[in-house]
Coordinates of C-alpha atoms in Angstrom, one line a residue:
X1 CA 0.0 0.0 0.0
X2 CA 0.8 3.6 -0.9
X3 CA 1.8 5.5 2.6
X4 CA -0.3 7.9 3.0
X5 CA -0.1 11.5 5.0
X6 CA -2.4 13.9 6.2
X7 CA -0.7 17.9 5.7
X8 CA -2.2 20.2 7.5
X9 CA -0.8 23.3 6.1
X10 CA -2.0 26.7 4.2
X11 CA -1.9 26.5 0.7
X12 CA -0.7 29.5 -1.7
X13 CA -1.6 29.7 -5.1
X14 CA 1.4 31.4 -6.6
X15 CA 4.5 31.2 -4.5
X16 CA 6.4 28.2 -3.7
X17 CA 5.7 27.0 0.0
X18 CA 3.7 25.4 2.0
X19 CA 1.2 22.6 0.5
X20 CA 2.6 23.8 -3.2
X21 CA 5.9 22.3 -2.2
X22 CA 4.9 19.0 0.0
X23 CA 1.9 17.9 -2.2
X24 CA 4.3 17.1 -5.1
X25 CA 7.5 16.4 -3.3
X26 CA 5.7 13.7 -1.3
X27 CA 3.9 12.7 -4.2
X28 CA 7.2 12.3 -6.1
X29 CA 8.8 10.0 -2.9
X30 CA 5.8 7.3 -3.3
X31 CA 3.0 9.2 -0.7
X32 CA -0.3 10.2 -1.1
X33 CA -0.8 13.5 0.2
X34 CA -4.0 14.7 2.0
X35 CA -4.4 18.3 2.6
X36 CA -6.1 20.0 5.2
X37 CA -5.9 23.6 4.3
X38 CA -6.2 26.4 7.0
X39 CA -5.6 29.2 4.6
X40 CA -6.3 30.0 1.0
X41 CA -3.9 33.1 -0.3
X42 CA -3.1 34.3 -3.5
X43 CA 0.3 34.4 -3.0
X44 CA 2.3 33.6 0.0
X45 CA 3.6 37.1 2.1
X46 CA 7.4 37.3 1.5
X47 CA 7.8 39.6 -1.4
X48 CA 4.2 40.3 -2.3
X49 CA 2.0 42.8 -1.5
X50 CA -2.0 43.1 -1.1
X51 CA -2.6 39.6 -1.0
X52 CA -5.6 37.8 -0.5
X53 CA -6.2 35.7 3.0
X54 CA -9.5 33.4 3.1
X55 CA -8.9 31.7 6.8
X56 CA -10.3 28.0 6.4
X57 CA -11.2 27.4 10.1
X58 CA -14.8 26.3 9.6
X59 CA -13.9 23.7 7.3
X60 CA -10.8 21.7 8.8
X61 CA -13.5 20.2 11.3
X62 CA -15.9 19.1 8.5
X63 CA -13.3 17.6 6.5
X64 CA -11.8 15.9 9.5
X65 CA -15.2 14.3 10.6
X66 CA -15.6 13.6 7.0
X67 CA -12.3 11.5 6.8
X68 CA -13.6 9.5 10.4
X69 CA -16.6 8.8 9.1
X70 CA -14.7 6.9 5.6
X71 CA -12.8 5.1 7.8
X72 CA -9.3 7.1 6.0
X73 CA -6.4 6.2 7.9
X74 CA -3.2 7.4 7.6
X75 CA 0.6 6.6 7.9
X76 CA 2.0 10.3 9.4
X77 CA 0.1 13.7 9.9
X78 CA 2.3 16.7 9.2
X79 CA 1.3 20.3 10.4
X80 CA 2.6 23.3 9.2
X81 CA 1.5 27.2 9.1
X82 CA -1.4 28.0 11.8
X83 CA -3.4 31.0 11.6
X84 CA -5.1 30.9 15.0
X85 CA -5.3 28.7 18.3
X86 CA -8.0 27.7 17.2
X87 CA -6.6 25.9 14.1
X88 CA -4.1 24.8 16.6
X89 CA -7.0 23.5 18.9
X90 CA -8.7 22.0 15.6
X91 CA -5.3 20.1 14.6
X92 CA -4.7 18.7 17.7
X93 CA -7.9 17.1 18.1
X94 CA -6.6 15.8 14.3
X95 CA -4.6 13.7 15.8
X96 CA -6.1 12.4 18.7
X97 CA -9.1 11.4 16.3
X98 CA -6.2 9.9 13.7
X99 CA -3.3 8.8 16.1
X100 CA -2.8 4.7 15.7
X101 CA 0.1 2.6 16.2
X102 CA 2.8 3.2 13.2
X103 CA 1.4 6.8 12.6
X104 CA 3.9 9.3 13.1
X105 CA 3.2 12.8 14.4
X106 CA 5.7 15.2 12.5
X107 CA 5.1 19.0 13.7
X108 CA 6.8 22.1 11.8
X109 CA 6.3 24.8 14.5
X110 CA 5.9 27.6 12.5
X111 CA 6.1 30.6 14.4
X112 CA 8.9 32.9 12.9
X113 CA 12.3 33.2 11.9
X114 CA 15.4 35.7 12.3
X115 CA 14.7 36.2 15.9
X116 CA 11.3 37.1 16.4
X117 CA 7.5 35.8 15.7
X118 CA 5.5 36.7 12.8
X119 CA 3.4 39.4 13.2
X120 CA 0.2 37.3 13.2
X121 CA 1.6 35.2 16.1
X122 CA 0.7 36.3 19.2
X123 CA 2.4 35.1 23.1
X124 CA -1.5 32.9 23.1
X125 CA -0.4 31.4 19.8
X126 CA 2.8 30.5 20.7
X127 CA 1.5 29.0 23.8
X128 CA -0.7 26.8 21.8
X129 CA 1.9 25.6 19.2
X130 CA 4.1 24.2 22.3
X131 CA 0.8 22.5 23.5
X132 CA 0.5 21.2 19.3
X133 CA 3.8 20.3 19.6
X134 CA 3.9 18.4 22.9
X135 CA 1.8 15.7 20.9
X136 CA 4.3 14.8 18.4
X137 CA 6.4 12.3 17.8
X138 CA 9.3 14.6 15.4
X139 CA 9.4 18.4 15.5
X140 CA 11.7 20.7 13.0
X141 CA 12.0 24.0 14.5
X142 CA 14.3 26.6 13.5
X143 CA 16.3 28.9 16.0
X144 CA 13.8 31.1 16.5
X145 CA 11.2 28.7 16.6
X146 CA 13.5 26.9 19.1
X147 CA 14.0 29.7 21.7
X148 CA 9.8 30.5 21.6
X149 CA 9.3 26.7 22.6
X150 CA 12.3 26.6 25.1
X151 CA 11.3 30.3 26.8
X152 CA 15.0 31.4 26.4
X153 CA 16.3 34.2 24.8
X154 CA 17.3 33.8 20.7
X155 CA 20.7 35.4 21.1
X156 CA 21.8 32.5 23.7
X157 CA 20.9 29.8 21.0
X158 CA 24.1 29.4 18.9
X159 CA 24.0 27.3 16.2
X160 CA 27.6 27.5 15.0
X161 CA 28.8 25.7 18.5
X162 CA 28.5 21.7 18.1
X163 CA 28.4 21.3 22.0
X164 CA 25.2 24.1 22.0
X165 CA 23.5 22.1 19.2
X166 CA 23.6 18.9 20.8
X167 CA 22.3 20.6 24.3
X168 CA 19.5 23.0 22.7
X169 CA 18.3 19.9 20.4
X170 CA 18.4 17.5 23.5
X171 CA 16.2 20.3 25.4
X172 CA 13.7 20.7 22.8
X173 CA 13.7 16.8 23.0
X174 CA 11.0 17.1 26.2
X175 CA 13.5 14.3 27.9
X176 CA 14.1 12.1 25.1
X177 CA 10.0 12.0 24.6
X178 CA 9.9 13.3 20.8
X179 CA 12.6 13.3 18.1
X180 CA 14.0 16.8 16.7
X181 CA 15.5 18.4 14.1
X182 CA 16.6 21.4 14.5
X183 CA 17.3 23.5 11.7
X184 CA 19.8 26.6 10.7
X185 CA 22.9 24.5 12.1
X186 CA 25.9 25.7 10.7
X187 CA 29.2 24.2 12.3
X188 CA 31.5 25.5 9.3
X189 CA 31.5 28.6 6.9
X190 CA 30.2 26.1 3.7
X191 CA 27.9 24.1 5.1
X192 CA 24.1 24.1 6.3
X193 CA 21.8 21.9 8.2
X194 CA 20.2 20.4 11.0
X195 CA 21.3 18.8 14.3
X196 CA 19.0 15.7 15.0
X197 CA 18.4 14.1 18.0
X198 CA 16.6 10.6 17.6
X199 CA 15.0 9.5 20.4
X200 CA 15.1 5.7 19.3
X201 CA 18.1 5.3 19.6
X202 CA 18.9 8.3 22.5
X203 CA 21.5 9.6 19.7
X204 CA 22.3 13.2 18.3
X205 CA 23.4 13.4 15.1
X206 CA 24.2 16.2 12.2
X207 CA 22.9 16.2 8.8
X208 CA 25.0 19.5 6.8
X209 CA 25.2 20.0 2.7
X210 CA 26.2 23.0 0.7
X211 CA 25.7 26.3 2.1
X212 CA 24.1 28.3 -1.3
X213 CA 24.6 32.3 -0.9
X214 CA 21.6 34.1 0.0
X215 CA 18.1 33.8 1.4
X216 CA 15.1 31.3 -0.1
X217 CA 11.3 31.7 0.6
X218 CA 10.0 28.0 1.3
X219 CA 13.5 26.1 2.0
X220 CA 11.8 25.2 5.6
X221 CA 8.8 23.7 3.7
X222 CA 10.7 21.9 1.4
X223 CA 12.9 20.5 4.1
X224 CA 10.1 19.5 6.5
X225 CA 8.0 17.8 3.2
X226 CA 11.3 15.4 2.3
X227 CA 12.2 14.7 5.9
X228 CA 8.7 13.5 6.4
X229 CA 8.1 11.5 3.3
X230 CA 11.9 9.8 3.8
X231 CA 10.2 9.2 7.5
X232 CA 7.1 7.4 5.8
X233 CA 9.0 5.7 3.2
X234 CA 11.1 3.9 6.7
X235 CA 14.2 6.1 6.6
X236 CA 16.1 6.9 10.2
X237 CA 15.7 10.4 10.8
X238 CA 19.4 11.2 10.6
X239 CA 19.0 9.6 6.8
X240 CA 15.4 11.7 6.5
X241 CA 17.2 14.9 7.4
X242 CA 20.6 14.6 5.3
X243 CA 18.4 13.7 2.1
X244 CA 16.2 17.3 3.0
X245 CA 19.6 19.1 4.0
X246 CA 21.0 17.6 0.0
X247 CA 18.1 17.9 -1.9
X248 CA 16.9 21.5 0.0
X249 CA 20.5 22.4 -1.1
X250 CA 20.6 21.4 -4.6
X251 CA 17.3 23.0 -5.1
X252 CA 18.8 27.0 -3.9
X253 CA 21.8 26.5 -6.2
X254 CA 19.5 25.6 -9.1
X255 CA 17.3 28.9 -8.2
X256 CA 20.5 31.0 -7.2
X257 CA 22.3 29.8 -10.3
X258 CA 19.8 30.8 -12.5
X259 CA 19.2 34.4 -11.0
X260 CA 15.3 33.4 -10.6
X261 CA 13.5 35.6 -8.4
X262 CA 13.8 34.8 -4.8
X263 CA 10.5 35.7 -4.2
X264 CA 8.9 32.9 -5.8
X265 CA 10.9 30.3 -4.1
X266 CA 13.2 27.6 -4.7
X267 CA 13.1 26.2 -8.0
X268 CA 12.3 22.7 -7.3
X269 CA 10.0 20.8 -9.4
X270 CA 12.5 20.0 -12.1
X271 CA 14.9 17.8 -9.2
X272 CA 11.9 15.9 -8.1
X273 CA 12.7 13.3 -10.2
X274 CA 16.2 12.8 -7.6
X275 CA 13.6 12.4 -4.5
X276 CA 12.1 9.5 -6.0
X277 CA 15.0 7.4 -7.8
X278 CA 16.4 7.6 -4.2
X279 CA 13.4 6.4 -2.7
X280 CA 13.6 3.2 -5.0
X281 CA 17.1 3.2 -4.1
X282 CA 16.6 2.0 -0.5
X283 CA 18.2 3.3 2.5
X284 CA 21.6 5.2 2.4
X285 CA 24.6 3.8 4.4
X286 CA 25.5 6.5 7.2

């Protein structure tokens, strides 16, 4: 059978990020995507202006009660963007409803980025992504995103330190409850990743590739959509996360070779075709 996930995730109509990146990289690794939408835009916010914003609460309920009553189950849910705590609220009762043995809980606390929330996110939201993320089984917060689930101040996280990555990513860990993934690591002036501690096997690991000059709308979406569908398809998560570091970083150099505009994110729909032929070529030795 065809693993399938449930992404629970605002969708942007022009724009890569969010559900337009994960729908067809998890399609392309073998795994039917299911989208639960809490947003409808236009285009996504970074680089546009006046964009349109229909918020999607009073349907994820519906839809979820709609999937229960088919009987759909599903191999992973994977939650993204939230607009409100009450979308939080909604998704967490998502997984209760949906939870079974084998299903794995992957949470992307979206929250901010460069130090400080997004505007829309508010100390009660925040609050309620920690509660969201306190149900999953793998997280993959950035540094900022870090800090705001921690409490602690972003200048004091230092991703550049190997010791502080290890004791940050172990922190986030909730006591070796949930795995993590911790994103921005970078222990050398080439390189870019993720520091990852696995809490099967009680071991922290680092998964780096190619640092690619610049800045890249959706790189966090695209790295959270192939860590999860290399989690589905029965990859470790140290093996999940260097194939979403490699692939994340192949996809910037083809957008930042080609001088496309940043705005519209990474270039990635002509390497999908790299996702899958290493899907069918089994696990990678690590």
């Amino acid at each position: 059978m065809t693993p399938r996930v449930a992404a629970v995730h605002d969708l942007s109509c022009f724009g890569r990020c969010s559900l337009t990146i994960v729908m067809p990289v998890l399609s392309a690794m073998g795994v039917q995507c299911c989208p639960l939408p809490t947003a409808l835009l236009s285009t996504h916010t970074g680089g546009f202006q006046g964009n349109t914003f229909l918020d999607l609460t009073d349907q994820m309920g519906p839809v979820a009660a709609h999937w229960k009553m088919e009987g759909v189950a599903f191999d992973a849910i994977y939650t993204g963007f939230m607009g409100s705590w009450e979308q939080m609220a909604l998704t967490a009762q998502l997984i209760r409803d949906f939870s079974r043995p084998g299903c794995r809980i992957i949470v992307d606390p979206v929250m901010g980025d460069h130090g400080k929330p997004y505007r829309t996110y508010t100390p009660e939201m925040c609050r309620a992504m920690a509660e969201l993320a306190a149900l999953a089984d793998v997280i993959t917060p950035n540094a900022t995103e870090a800090a705001l689930l921690l409490g602690e101040e972003y200048k004091n996280l230092r991703l550049d330190r190997e010791a502080d990555c290890r004791r940050w990513c172990e922190a986030l860990s909730l006591e070796g409850r949930r795995s993590v993934a911790l994103t921005g690591v970078s222990l050398g002036e080439d390189a870019l990743g993720a520091v990852c501690f696995d809490r099967d096997t009680g071991r922290t690991e680092f998964a780096a590739a190619p640092l690619v000059p610049g800045q890249f709308h959706g790189t966090g979406d695209l790295f959270a959509g192939v860590l999860s569908g290399a989690l589905v398809r029965g990859r470790s998560l140290t093996e999940a996360a260097r194939l979403a570091a490699e692939f994340t970083s192949r996809c910037a150099r083809r957008t930042w070779e080609a001088g496309a505009p940043r705005r519209e994110g990474v270039d990635f729909e002509p390497l999908l075709w790299q996702l899958g032929q290493r899907m069918e070529a089994g696990p990678c030795r690590t």
